[in-house]
């Protein structure tokens, strides 16, 4: 829970009369529906003689991870208990549509859930997120997945309690999708995945319209949150034990441009660094076209800002970058990286890279490889271009064959991996501060932590250290992570 702590929310809840009509203003309207739904959940769980369980499953990016925390916060307030398995009384899929295989995965999961629902007819299934903003997908869900109870999109996540109420009052599937919104609803509950770190939305939407990307169509236009709301949220998180925040926006460099009060992302970042209990600040994602000198300066002089900049390249060919509507050239990108590295020497630079944008030739691809050689990324996410209906690139002709695309992808992937291994290995022997994140998934005798530059390290230590920043010696490089040893 943030902004409002639990006690404050309880007080507001107490003052709400659910026998009266629902209030019109947010977030009070949602508090009203949360309270109404509590009665229903209580009744159902008395019938079953056990608590009702819920499972929120996230596909895609950090934005979706954060939205899922909000969904879980609302469900817990309604009386649901979080379940670790998908065999729950209420299952939500928060979907992604950035590439075609993300969509396929969701339908795969739904196929399995259909059977689960047969053995638990009271089970509720919800679909939300980016994929649901696509009219064709809604048609598919309406026609082929009638057993899905509620469907909503990216603009009305905060309305889960009201949509749920509509479902229990109605007979069939409830679909509530908005094309866009200009409002930002504050003060709703959220349940964090980690007690000591949290994502914080600073803005929603994207105005860039890179020609391959579906995001501007499914997440709408840019809307910045007010700086005071962001600062208040982070202060409340800090009071609740959070030491690391990740500021989230599709292009954080655009932050504040739509607000009446002129404020830049760099100014916001500097203000956040002044919150004493916050020890680390990350952000995602800055666009290379408008990353300002002011931002580089703020990062350089604030050690709390993590030494990691994710700087999506997408392509190294100036010709393809133009076709992608990225607004920078190969040379400008390389110069930007050099400038960042000269001012922030220990910074890790990572990227997203797409192979096979329509019209990409071998020569264009060699330009991408050349940037990889020159920049030497700490690591990079590599993707094969996926055609998204409705984007300008979907109408462009693909010149390369499937074999050529796979071959390019493998060459890129292998080179990125090799360089990444070399860079990771260069940290060997250093003693560096690590935020302990939890018990290692591979070996429950080890803890897992993260360096400021985002590198992972596993080491022996007691679990009381989780959430703390400790010094660890990096001993054995295992490719993209280290085995380390705790320094007292
Ligand atoms: N095909 C392949 N990759 C894509 N991305 C966005 N759209 C597409 C697409 N149509 C990648 C970009 C972006 C990341 C989040 O996903 O590299 O930075
Ligand atoms: Fe998509 Fe480009 Fe916006 Fe990123 S900046 S979300 S790639 S349109």
Short mmCIF file of C-alpha atoms and ligand atoms in Angstrom, two decimals:
data_model
loop_
_atom_site.label_atom_id
_atom_site.label_comp_id
_atom_site.label_asym_id
_atom_site.label_seq_id
_atom_site.Cartn_x
_atom_site.Cartn_y
_atom_site.Cartn_z
CA UNK A 1 0.00 0.00 0.00
CA UNK A 2 1.24 3.43 -0.73
CA UNK A 3 0.23 7.07 -0.51
CA UNK A 4 -2.62 6.15 1.74
CA UNK A 5 -1.36 3.78 4.39
CA UNK A 6 -3.63 0.93 5.41
CA UNK A 7 -4.94 2.75 8.47
CA UNK A 8 -5.86 5.82 6.43
CA UNK A 9 -7.61 3.68 3.83
CA UNK A 10 -9.55 1.85 6.54
CA UNK A 11 -10.73 5.20 7.89
CA UNK A 12 -11.92 6.33 4.44
CA UNK A 13 -13.58 2.94 3.92
CA UNK A 14 -15.43 3.20 7.23
CA UNK A 15 -16.97 6.49 6.14
CA UNK A 16 -18.36 5.02 2.90
CA UNK A 17 -22.05 3.99 2.90
CA UNK A 18 -22.59 1.21 0.36
CA UNK A 19 -26.37 1.51 0.64
CA UNK A 20 -26.16 4.89 -1.07
CA UNK A 21 -25.46 5.29 -4.80
CA UNK A 22 -21.79 5.16 -5.84
CA UNK A 23 -19.93 8.49 -5.69
CA UNK A 24 -18.92 10.03 -9.03
CA UNK A 25 -15.42 11.14 -8.11
CA UNK A 26 -12.30 8.97 -8.13
CA UNK A 27 -10.75 7.31 -6.24
CA UNK A 28 -13.79 7.32 -3.88
CA UNK A 29 -15.94 5.58 -6.46
CA UNK A 30 -13.47 2.68 -6.47
CA UNK A 31 -13.27 2.58 -2.65
CA UNK A 32 -17.07 2.25 -2.70
CA UNK A 33 -16.92 -0.74 -5.07
CA UNK A 34 -14.07 -2.34 -3.12
CA UNK A 35 -16.27 -2.16 -0.01
CA UNK A 36 -19.29 -3.55 -1.88
CA UNK A 37 -17.24 -6.44 -3.26
CA UNK A 38 -15.91 -7.26 0.21
CA UNK A 39 -19.41 -8.42 1.15
CA UNK A 40 -19.62 -10.69 -1.90
CA UNK A 41 -16.13 -12.17 -1.36
CA UNK A 42 -16.93 -12.73 2.33
CA UNK A 43 -20.17 -14.51 1.49
CA UNK A 44 -18.49 -16.76 -1.08
CA UNK A 45 -15.66 -17.64 1.25
CA UNK A 46 -18.14 -18.50 4.03
CA UNK A 47 -19.95 -20.81 1.61
CA UNK A 48 -16.67 -22.51 0.69
CA UNK A 49 -15.31 -22.38 4.23
CA UNK A 50 -11.94 -21.06 3.00
CA UNK A 51 -10.52 -17.76 1.79
CA UNK A 52 -10.94 -16.89 -1.91
CA UNK A 53 -7.61 -16.92 -3.73
CA UNK A 54 -6.36 -14.79 -6.61
CA UNK A 55 -3.48 -14.92 -9.05
CA UNK A 56 -2.33 -12.00 -11.19
CA UNK A 57 -0.06 -13.12 -14.03
CA UNK A 58 2.02 -10.60 -15.84
CA UNK A 59 3.35 -10.66 -19.39
CA UNK A 60 5.61 -7.96 -20.80
CA UNK A 61 7.36 -4.97 -19.37
CA UNK A 62 7.87 -3.16 -16.06
CA UNK A 63 4.75 -1.05 -16.72
CA UNK A 64 2.67 -4.21 -16.65
CA UNK A 65 4.48 -5.47 -13.55
CA UNK A 66 3.51 -2.25 -11.80
CA UNK A 67 -0.10 -2.40 -13.07
CA UNK A 68 -0.31 -5.95 -11.71
CA UNK A 69 0.77 -4.73 -8.29
CA UNK A 70 -2.13 -2.28 -8.42
CA UNK A 71 -4.55 -5.05 -9.44
CA UNK A 72 -3.34 -7.25 -6.59
CA UNK A 73 -3.66 -4.32 -4.16
CA UNK A 74 -7.32 -3.89 -5.14
CA UNK A 75 -8.04 -7.63 -4.97
CA UNK A 76 -6.48 -7.95 -1.52
CA UNK A 77 -8.56 -5.01 -0.33
CA UNK A 78 -11.63 -6.86 -1.63
CA UNK A 79 -10.71 -9.86 0.54
CA UNK A 80 -8.83 -12.12 -1.86
CA UNK A 81 -5.67 -13.88 -0.72
CA UNK A 82 -2.74 -14.10 -3.14
CA UNK A 83 -2.12 -17.60 -4.47
CA UNK A 84 1.21 -18.77 -5.88
CA UNK A 85 -0.51 -21.05 -8.39
CA UNK A 86 -2.81 -20.31 -11.31
CA UNK A 87 -5.37 -22.66 -9.80
CA UNK A 88 -7.09 -19.77 -7.98
CA UNK A 89 -10.63 -18.42 -7.59
CA UNK A 90 -9.78 -15.31 -9.60
CA UNK A 91 -7.09 -15.45 -12.27
CA UNK A 92 -6.05 -12.34 -14.18
CA UNK A 93 -3.75 -12.19 -17.18
CA UNK A 94 -2.18 -8.81 -17.66
CA UNK A 95 -1.20 -9.09 -21.31
CA UNK A 96 1.46 -7.70 -23.64
CA UNK A 97 1.19 -7.26 -27.39
CA UNK A 98 4.55 -5.79 -28.35
CA UNK A 99 5.43 -8.91 -30.35
CA UNK A 100 3.23 -11.64 -31.80
CA UNK A 101 4.50 -14.47 -29.55
CA UNK A 102 3.35 -12.54 -26.45
CA UNK A 103 -0.23 -12.86 -27.75
CA UNK A 104 0.13 -16.56 -28.53
CA UNK A 105 1.27 -17.27 -24.98
CA UNK A 106 -1.90 -15.75 -23.50
CA UNK A 107 -4.18 -17.89 -25.64
CA UNK A 108 -2.12 -20.95 -24.66
CA UNK A 109 -2.70 -20.22 -20.97
CA UNK A 110 -6.42 -19.58 -21.57
CA UNK A 111 -6.76 -22.99 -23.21
CA UNK A 112 -5.55 -24.61 -20.00
CA UNK A 113 -7.72 -22.40 -17.76
CA UNK A 114 -10.85 -23.45 -19.62
CA UNK A 115 -10.46 -26.92 -18.11
CA UNK A 116 -9.63 -25.59 -14.65
CA UNK A 117 -12.81 -23.53 -14.71
CA UNK A 118 -14.89 -26.64 -15.42
CA UNK A 119 -13.81 -28.08 -12.06
CA UNK A 120 -14.38 -24.74 -10.26
CA UNK A 121 -17.43 -23.08 -11.88
CA UNK A 122 -17.26 -20.13 -9.47
CA UNK A 123 -13.80 -19.32 -10.75
CA UNK A 124 -13.43 -15.86 -12.34
CA UNK A 125 -11.06 -15.08 -15.19
CA UNK A 126 -9.95 -11.57 -16.13
CA UNK A 127 -7.97 -10.31 -19.10
CA UNK A 128 -6.40 -6.87 -19.23
CA UNK A 129 -3.37 -5.01 -20.53
CA UNK A 130 -2.05 -4.02 -23.92
CA UNK A 131 -3.41 -6.89 -25.99
CA UNK A 132 -6.95 -6.01 -24.91
CA UNK A 133 -6.61 -2.57 -26.50
CA UNK A 134 -6.64 -4.26 -29.91
CA UNK A 135 -10.14 -4.59 -31.42
CA UNK A 136 -9.28 -7.85 -33.24
CA UNK A 137 -8.24 -9.50 -29.99
CA UNK A 138 -11.47 -8.39 -28.30
CA UNK A 139 -13.44 -10.03 -31.12
CA UNK A 140 -11.48 -13.27 -30.59
CA UNK A 141 -12.13 -13.22 -26.83
CA UNK A 142 -15.85 -12.48 -27.40
CA UNK A 143 -16.24 -15.33 -29.90
CA UNK A 144 -13.83 -18.01 -28.75
CA UNK A 145 -13.23 -17.40 -25.07
CA UNK A 146 -16.72 -16.81 -23.70
CA UNK A 147 -15.69 -18.29 -20.33
CA UNK A 148 -13.56 -15.18 -19.65
CA UNK A 149 -15.52 -13.07 -17.13
CA UNK A 150 -14.05 -9.60 -17.37
CA UNK A 151 -11.99 -7.81 -19.99
CA UNK A 152 -10.48 -4.38 -19.56
CA UNK A 153 -7.58 -2.41 -20.96
CA UNK A 154 -4.60 -0.26 -20.05
CA UNK A 155 -6.53 2.95 -19.31
CA UNK A 156 -8.88 1.63 -16.64
CA UNK A 157 -6.75 -0.70 -14.49
CA UNK A 158 -7.78 1.38 -11.48
CA UNK A 159 -11.45 0.43 -12.17
CA UNK A 160 -11.03 -3.27 -11.41
CA UNK A 161 -13.37 -3.18 -8.39
CA UNK A 162 -16.16 -1.51 -10.38
CA UNK A 163 -15.78 -3.85 -13.36
CA UNK A 164 -15.80 -6.83 -10.99
CA UNK A 165 -18.99 -5.52 -9.44
CA UNK A 166 -20.55 -5.18 -12.90
CA UNK A 167 -19.68 -8.82 -13.53
CA UNK A 168 -21.27 -10.16 -10.36
CA UNK A 169 -24.40 -8.11 -11.04
CA UNK A 170 -24.59 -9.19 -14.71
CA UNK A 171 -24.93 -12.53 -16.41
CA UNK A 172 -22.21 -12.76 -19.02
CA UNK A 173 -18.82 -11.46 -19.97
CA UNK A 174 -18.16 -7.80 -19.09
CA UNK A 175 -15.95 -5.88 -21.52
CA UNK A 176 -14.79 -2.37 -20.63
CA UNK A 177 -12.19 -0.92 -23.00
CA UNK A 178 -11.37 2.77 -23.42
CA UNK A 179 -9.62 4.18 -26.51
CA UNK A 180 -7.59 6.68 -24.51
CA UNK A 181 -7.79 8.81 -21.37
CA UNK A 182 -6.42 12.14 -20.24
CA UNK A 183 -6.85 11.46 -16.53
CA UNK A 184 -4.47 9.93 -14.00
CA UNK A 185 -6.23 8.42 -10.98
CA UNK A 186 -4.14 8.58 -7.79
CA UNK A 187 -4.41 6.97 -4.36
CA UNK A 188 -5.39 3.42 -5.14
CA UNK A 189 -3.93 0.51 -3.20
CA UNK A 190 -1.00 -1.51 -4.58
CA UNK A 191 0.72 -4.59 -3.20
CA UNK A 192 4.41 -4.66 -4.01
CA UNK A 193 6.18 -7.80 -5.13
CA UNK A 194 9.25 -6.78 -3.07
CA UNK A 195 9.03 -4.96 0.26
CA UNK A 196 12.28 -3.03 -0.38
CA UNK A 197 11.94 -1.92 -4.01
CA UNK A 198 9.17 -0.61 -6.18
CA UNK A 199 8.34 0.64 -9.64
CA UNK A 200 6.84 4.13 -9.72
CA UNK A 201 4.99 5.39 -12.78
CA UNK A 202 6.04 8.91 -13.60
CA UNK A 203 4.11 9.07 -16.85
CA UNK A 204 1.85 6.97 -19.01
CA UNK A 205 1.63 6.55 -22.79
CA UNK A 206 3.92 7.41 -25.67
CA UNK A 207 3.86 10.07 -28.41
CA UNK A 208 6.82 8.82 -30.44
CA UNK A 209 5.18 6.47 -32.92
CA UNK A 210 8.24 4.47 -33.87
CA UNK A 211 6.88 2.81 -37.01
CA UNK A 212 7.22 -0.80 -35.75
CA UNK A 213 5.70 -0.19 -32.33
CA UNK A 214 2.16 -0.85 -31.13
CA UNK A 215 2.66 0.85 -27.76
CA UNK A 216 1.38 4.35 -28.69
CA UNK A 217 -1.85 2.72 -29.95
CA UNK A 218 -2.47 0.60 -26.88
CA UNK A 219 -1.17 2.92 -24.14
CA UNK A 220 -2.39 6.24 -25.57
CA UNK A 221 -0.85 9.70 -25.46
CA UNK A 222 1.72 10.88 -22.94
CA UNK A 223 0.34 11.89 -19.54
CA UNK A 224 2.76 12.92 -16.79
CA UNK A 225 1.93 12.60 -13.13
CA UNK A 226 2.36 15.76 -11.08
CA UNK A 227 5.81 15.93 -9.44
CA UNK A 228 4.25 16.34 -5.96
CA UNK A 229 2.18 13.16 -6.42
CA UNK A 230 5.30 11.24 -7.45
CA UNK A 231 7.39 12.62 -4.58
CA UNK A 232 4.61 11.92 -2.05
CA UNK A 233 4.28 8.36 -3.31
CA UNK A 234 8.03 7.76 -3.06
CA UNK A 235 8.18 9.28 0.44
CA UNK A 236 5.37 6.97 1.53
CA UNK A 237 7.18 4.01 -0.06
CA UNK A 238 10.38 4.98 1.76
CA UNK A 239 8.48 5.16 5.06
CA UNK A 240 7.22 1.66 4.28
CA UNK A 241 10.74 0.22 3.87
CA UNK A 242 11.48 0.82 0.19
CA UNK A 243 15.13 1.71 -0.55
CA UNK A 244 15.13 1.46 -4.35
CA UNK A 245 12.68 2.94 -6.84
CA UNK A 246 12.47 2.40 -10.59
CA UNK A 247 10.89 5.39 -12.33
CA UNK A 248 8.76 4.19 -15.21
CA UNK A 249 7.78 5.84 -18.49
CA UNK A 250 7.88 4.84 -22.19
CA UNK A 251 10.19 7.81 -22.76
CA UNK A 252 11.13 9.38 -19.44
CA UNK A 253 12.84 12.26 -21.31
CA UNK A 254 9.37 13.55 -22.24
CA UNK A 255 8.38 13.76 -18.59
CA UNK A 256 6.64 17.03 -17.67
CA UNK A 257 6.19 18.34 -21.22
CA UNK A 258 2.41 18.02 -20.89
CA UNK A 259 2.18 19.61 -17.41
CA UNK A 260 1.17 23.25 -16.85
CA UNK A 261 4.15 23.69 -14.52
CA UNK A 262 7.34 23.22 -16.54
CA UNK A 263 9.47 20.50 -14.99
CA UNK A 264 12.06 18.26 -16.65
CA UNK A 265 12.86 14.63 -15.95
CA UNK A 266 16.33 15.69 -14.74
CA UNK A 267 14.74 18.04 -12.18
CA UNK A 268 12.37 15.34 -11.00
CA UNK A 269 15.23 12.86 -10.66
CA UNK A 270 17.27 15.29 -8.60
CA UNK A 271 14.32 15.93 -6.28
CA UNK A 272 13.80 12.20 -5.79
CA UNK A 273 17.50 11.75 -4.89
CA UNK A 274 16.95 14.18 -2.02
CA UNK A 275 14.54 11.79 -0.28
CA UNK A 276 16.84 10.54 2.44
CA UNK A 277 15.60 6.99 2.95
CA UNK A 278 15.75 6.23 -0.78
CA UNK A 279 19.20 4.77 -1.48
CA UNK A 280 18.92 3.85 -5.16
CA UNK A 281 17.03 5.33 -8.08
CA UNK A 282 16.66 3.64 -11.47
CA UNK A 283 14.65 4.74 -14.47
CA UNK A 284 13.32 3.26 -17.67
CA UNK A 285 13.40 4.14 -20.55
CA UNK A 286 15.17 7.21 -21.96
CA UNK A 287 14.98 7.70 -25.74
CA UNK A 288 18.36 8.44 -27.37
CA UNK A 289 16.86 11.28 -29.45
CA UNK A 290 16.32 13.62 -26.51
CA UNK A 291 18.53 12.51 -23.61
CA UNK A 292 19.68 15.89 -22.27
CA UNK A 293 23.05 17.06 -20.97
CA UNK A 294 21.13 18.21 -17.90
CA UNK A 295 20.08 14.59 -17.26
CA UNK A 296 23.65 13.30 -17.69
CA UNK A 297 24.83 15.95 -15.19
CA UNK A 298 22.19 14.99 -12.63
CA UNK A 299 23.13 11.31 -12.90
CA UNK A 300 26.86 12.10 -12.71
CA UNK A 301 26.56 14.12 -9.53
CA UNK A 302 24.04 11.90 -7.71
CA UNK A 303 25.54 8.58 -6.64
CA UNK A 304 22.05 7.37 -5.70
CA UNK A 305 21.16 7.17 -9.40
CA UNK A 306 22.13 3.68 -10.44
CA UNK A 307 25.03 3.33 -12.86
CA UNK A 308 22.88 1.80 -15.57
CA UNK A 309 21.33 3.45 -18.60
CA UNK A 310 19.12 1.41 -20.87
CA UNK A 311 19.42 3.14 -24.23
CA UNK A 312 17.42 1.33 -26.91
CA UNK A 313 19.32 1.28 -30.22
CA UNK A 314 16.76 -0.64 -32.32
CA UNK A 315 19.02 -0.46 -35.41
CA UNK A 316 22.52 0.72 -36.20
CA UNK A 317 21.66 1.73 -39.75
CA UNK A 318 20.82 5.41 -40.19
CA UNK A 319 18.60 4.50 -43.14
CA UNK A 320 16.59 2.01 -41.08
CA UNK A 321 16.48 4.35 -38.08
CA UNK A 322 14.84 6.91 -40.35
CA UNK A 323 12.30 4.35 -41.54
CA UNK A 324 11.69 3.49 -37.88
CA UNK A 325 11.05 7.20 -37.11
CA UNK A 326 13.68 7.18 -34.37
CA UNK A 327 15.09 10.70 -34.96
CA UNK A 328 18.79 9.90 -34.54
CA UNK A 329 21.58 8.61 -36.76
CA UNK A 330 24.14 5.87 -36.11
CA UNK A 331 26.81 8.51 -35.48
CA UNK A 332 24.61 10.54 -33.12
CA UNK A 333 23.86 7.44 -31.08
CA UNK A 334 27.54 6.48 -30.77
CA UNK A 335 28.43 10.08 -29.84
CA UNK A 336 25.76 10.06 -27.14
CA UNK A 337 27.15 6.87 -25.62
CA UNK A 338 30.66 8.38 -25.65
CA UNK A 339 29.39 11.53 -23.95
CA UNK A 340 27.57 9.51 -21.27
CA UNK A 341 30.63 7.33 -20.62
CA UNK A 342 32.97 10.31 -20.41
CA UNK A 343 30.81 11.94 -17.71
CA UNK A 344 29.72 8.77 -15.89
CA UNK A 345 32.74 6.48 -16.25
CA UNK A 346 31.41 3.43 -14.39
CA UNK A 347 28.03 3.37 -16.14
CA UNK A 348 26.61 0.20 -17.66
CA UNK A 349 24.89 0.69 -21.01
CA UNK A 350 22.31 -1.75 -22.31
CA UNK A 351 19.95 -1.67 -25.28
CA UNK A 352 17.08 -3.19 -27.20
CA UNK A 353 17.94 -4.16 -30.76
CA UNK A 354 15.59 -5.30 -33.52
CA UNK A 355 16.73 -7.47 -36.41
CA UNK A 356 14.83 -7.63 -39.68
CA UNK A 357 12.84 -4.41 -39.75
CA UNK A 358 11.17 -4.33 -43.22
CA UNK A 359 13.69 -3.35 -45.87
CA UNK A 360 16.74 -4.17 -43.73
CA UNK A 361 19.59 -5.39 -45.93
CA UNK A 362 22.76 -7.24 -44.96
CA UNK A 363 24.56 -3.90 -45.17
CA UNK A 364 22.09 -2.32 -42.72
CA UNK A 365 22.53 -5.26 -40.41
CA UNK A 366 26.33 -4.87 -40.54
CA UNK A 367 25.81 -1.30 -39.31
CA UNK A 368 23.94 -2.70 -36.31
CA UNK A 369 26.79 -5.11 -35.62
CA UNK A 370 29.23 -2.23 -36.00
CA UNK A 371 27.43 -0.24 -33.28
CA UNK A 372 27.53 -3.31 -31.05
CA UNK A 373 31.32 -3.50 -31.61
CA UNK A 374 31.84 0.19 -30.94
CA UNK A 375 29.54 0.58 -27.95
CA UNK A 376 30.25 -2.80 -26.33
CA UNK A 377 26.98 -3.13 -24.43
CA UNK A 378 26.99 -4.58 -20.94
CA UNK A 379 24.08 -6.56 -22.30
CA UNK A 380 21.34 -6.13 -24.89
CA UNK A 381 17.88 -7.53 -25.54
CA UNK A 382 17.67 -8.71 -29.11
CA UNK A 383 14.44 -9.25 -31.03
CA UNK A 384 13.40 -10.38 -34.47
CA UNK A 385 11.01 -7.81 -35.95
CA UNK A 386 7.39 -8.77 -35.42
CA UNK A 387 4.71 -7.27 -37.64
CA UNK A 388 2.06 -5.43 -35.61
CA UNK A 389 -1.20 -4.73 -37.44
CA UNK A 390 -2.06 -1.04 -37.46
CA UNK A 391 1.53 0.23 -37.30
CA UNK A 392 3.06 1.95 -40.38
CA UNK A 393 5.77 -0.73 -40.68
CA UNK A 394 3.13 -3.43 -41.15
CA UNK A 395 2.58 -2.05 -44.67
CA UNK A 396 6.29 -2.11 -45.54
CA UNK A 397 7.77 -4.96 -47.50
CA UNK A 398 9.99 -7.57 -45.84
CA UNK A 399 12.94 -8.18 -48.16
CA UNK A 400 14.81 -10.78 -46.14
CA UNK A 401 13.95 -14.48 -46.01
CA UNK A 402 13.27 -16.31 -42.76
CA UNK A 403 16.67 -18.00 -42.97
CA UNK A 404 18.43 -14.67 -43.45
CA UNK A 405 16.58 -13.20 -40.47
CA UNK A 406 17.46 -16.14 -38.23
CA UNK A 407 21.06 -16.00 -39.38
CA UNK A 408 21.29 -12.26 -38.60
CA UNK A 409 19.64 -12.78 -35.27
CA UNK A 410 22.08 -15.53 -34.28
CA UNK A 411 25.11 -13.50 -35.33
CA UNK A 412 23.89 -10.52 -33.31
CA UNK A 413 22.88 -12.57 -30.30
CA UNK A 414 26.20 -14.43 -30.14
CA UNK A 415 28.27 -11.29 -30.45
CA UNK A 416 26.22 -9.47 -27.78
CA UNK A 417 26.62 -12.45 -25.45
CA UNK A 418 30.36 -12.69 -26.01
CA UNK A 419 30.97 -8.98 -25.33
CA UNK A 420 28.65 -9.08 -22.33
CA UNK A 421 30.66 -11.97 -20.86
CA UNK A 422 33.92 -10.08 -21.37
CA UNK A 423 32.59 -6.95 -19.69
CA UNK A 424 31.08 -8.90 -16.79
CA UNK A 425 34.39 -10.69 -16.28
CA UNK A 426 36.23 -7.37 -16.05
CA UNK A 427 34.53 -6.76 -12.68
CA UNK A 428 36.22 -9.82 -11.19
CA UNK A 429 37.95 -9.14 -7.88
CA UNK A 430 36.11 -5.89 -7.15
CA UNK A 431 34.20 -5.28 -3.92
CA UNK A 432 30.92 -3.55 -4.71
CA UNK A 433 27.70 -2.58 -2.90
CA UNK A 434 24.84 -4.98 -3.56
CA UNK A 435 21.14 -4.64 -2.78
CA UNK A 436 20.14 -8.09 -1.50
CA UNK A 437 16.93 -9.08 -3.33
CA UNK A 438 16.18 -12.56 -2.04
CA UNK A 439 17.13 -16.20 -1.97
CA UNK A 440 18.70 -17.49 -5.19
CA UNK A 441 16.22 -19.42 -7.34
CA UNK A 442 18.89 -21.92 -8.41
CA UNK A 443 20.40 -22.58 -5.00
CA UNK A 444 18.48 -21.89 -1.80
CA UNK A 445 21.72 -21.67 0.21
CA UNK A 446 22.67 -18.50 -1.65
CA UNK A 447 21.32 -14.95 -1.63
CA UNK A 448 20.82 -12.95 -4.82
CA UNK A 449 21.62 -9.28 -5.08
CA UNK A 450 22.09 -6.59 -7.67
CA UNK A 451 24.86 -4.07 -8.21
CA UNK A 452 24.08 -0.47 -9.01
CA UNK A 453 24.98 -1.31 -12.64
CA UNK A 454 22.30 -4.04 -12.64
CA UNK A 455 24.71 -7.00 -12.54
CA UNK A 456 23.49 -9.97 -10.51
CA UNK A 457 25.57 -11.68 -7.84
CA UNK A 458 24.86 -14.79 -5.76
CA UNK A 459 26.61 -15.24 -2.42
CA UNK A 460 26.32 -16.90 0.95
CA UNK A 461 24.60 -14.93 3.69
CA UNK A 462 21.64 -14.98 6.05
CA UNK A 463 18.21 -14.01 4.81
CA UNK A 464 17.95 -11.15 7.30
CA UNK A 465 20.12 -9.24 4.83
CA UNK A 466 17.30 -9.17 2.24
CA UNK A 467 16.46 -5.54 1.49
CA UNK A 468 19.82 -4.24 2.71
CA UNK A 469 22.78 -2.89 0.78
CA UNK A 470 25.96 -4.85 1.61
CA UNK A 471 29.51 -5.06 0.20
CA UNK A 472 30.24 -8.18 -1.83
CA UNK A 473 33.48 -9.30 -3.46
CA UNK A 474 32.93 -10.51 -7.03
CA UNK A 475 34.82 -13.77 -7.22
CA UNK A 476 33.70 -16.09 -9.96
CA UNK A 477 32.19 -14.80 -13.23
CA UNK A 478 29.51 -17.10 -14.63
CA UNK A 479 28.79 -15.28 -17.88
CA UNK A 480 26.15 -12.73 -17.03
CA UNK A 481 26.32 -13.06 -13.21
CA UNK A 482 28.84 -13.52 -10.42
CA UNK A 483 29.35 -15.79 -7.47
CA UNK A 484 30.56 -13.49 -4.72
CA UNK A 485 31.55 -13.39 -1.10
CA UNK A 486 30.05 -11.13 1.55
CA UNK A 487 32.46 -8.61 3.12
CA UNK A 488 31.81 -7.83 6.77
N1 LIG B 1 9.00 -6.22 -33.24
C1 LIG B 1 10.09 -6.56 -32.53
N2 LIG B 1 10.47 -5.90 -31.44
C2 LIG B 1 9.73 -4.84 -31.05
N3 LIG B 1 9.86 -3.99 -30.02
C3 LIG B 1 8.85 -3.11 -30.06
N4 LIG B 1 8.05 -3.37 -31.10
C4 LIG B 1 8.59 -4.44 -31.74
C5 LIG B 1 8.23 -5.16 -32.89
N5 LIG B 1 7.16 -4.85 -33.62
C6 LIG B 1 10.99 -4.04 -29.08
C7 LIG B 1 11.78 -2.75 -29.11
C8 LIG B 1 11.43 -2.11 -27.81
C9 LIG B 1 11.18 -3.30 -26.92
C10 LIG B 1 10.39 -3.03 -25.70
O1 LIG B 1 10.50 -4.19 -27.77
O2 LIG B 1 13.14 -3.08 -29.17
O3 LIG B 1 12.45 -1.27 -27.30
FE1 LIG B 2 7.36 2.13 -28.83
FE2 LIG B 2 9.08 4.00 -29.72
FE3 LIG B 2 7.23 4.63 -27.83
FE4 LIG B 2 9.28 3.01 -27.19
S1 LIG B 2 9.43 5.18 -27.83
S2 LIG B 2 7.09 2.71 -26.67
S3 LIG B 2 9.59 1.87 -29.08
S4 LIG B 2 6.82 4.04 -29.95
#
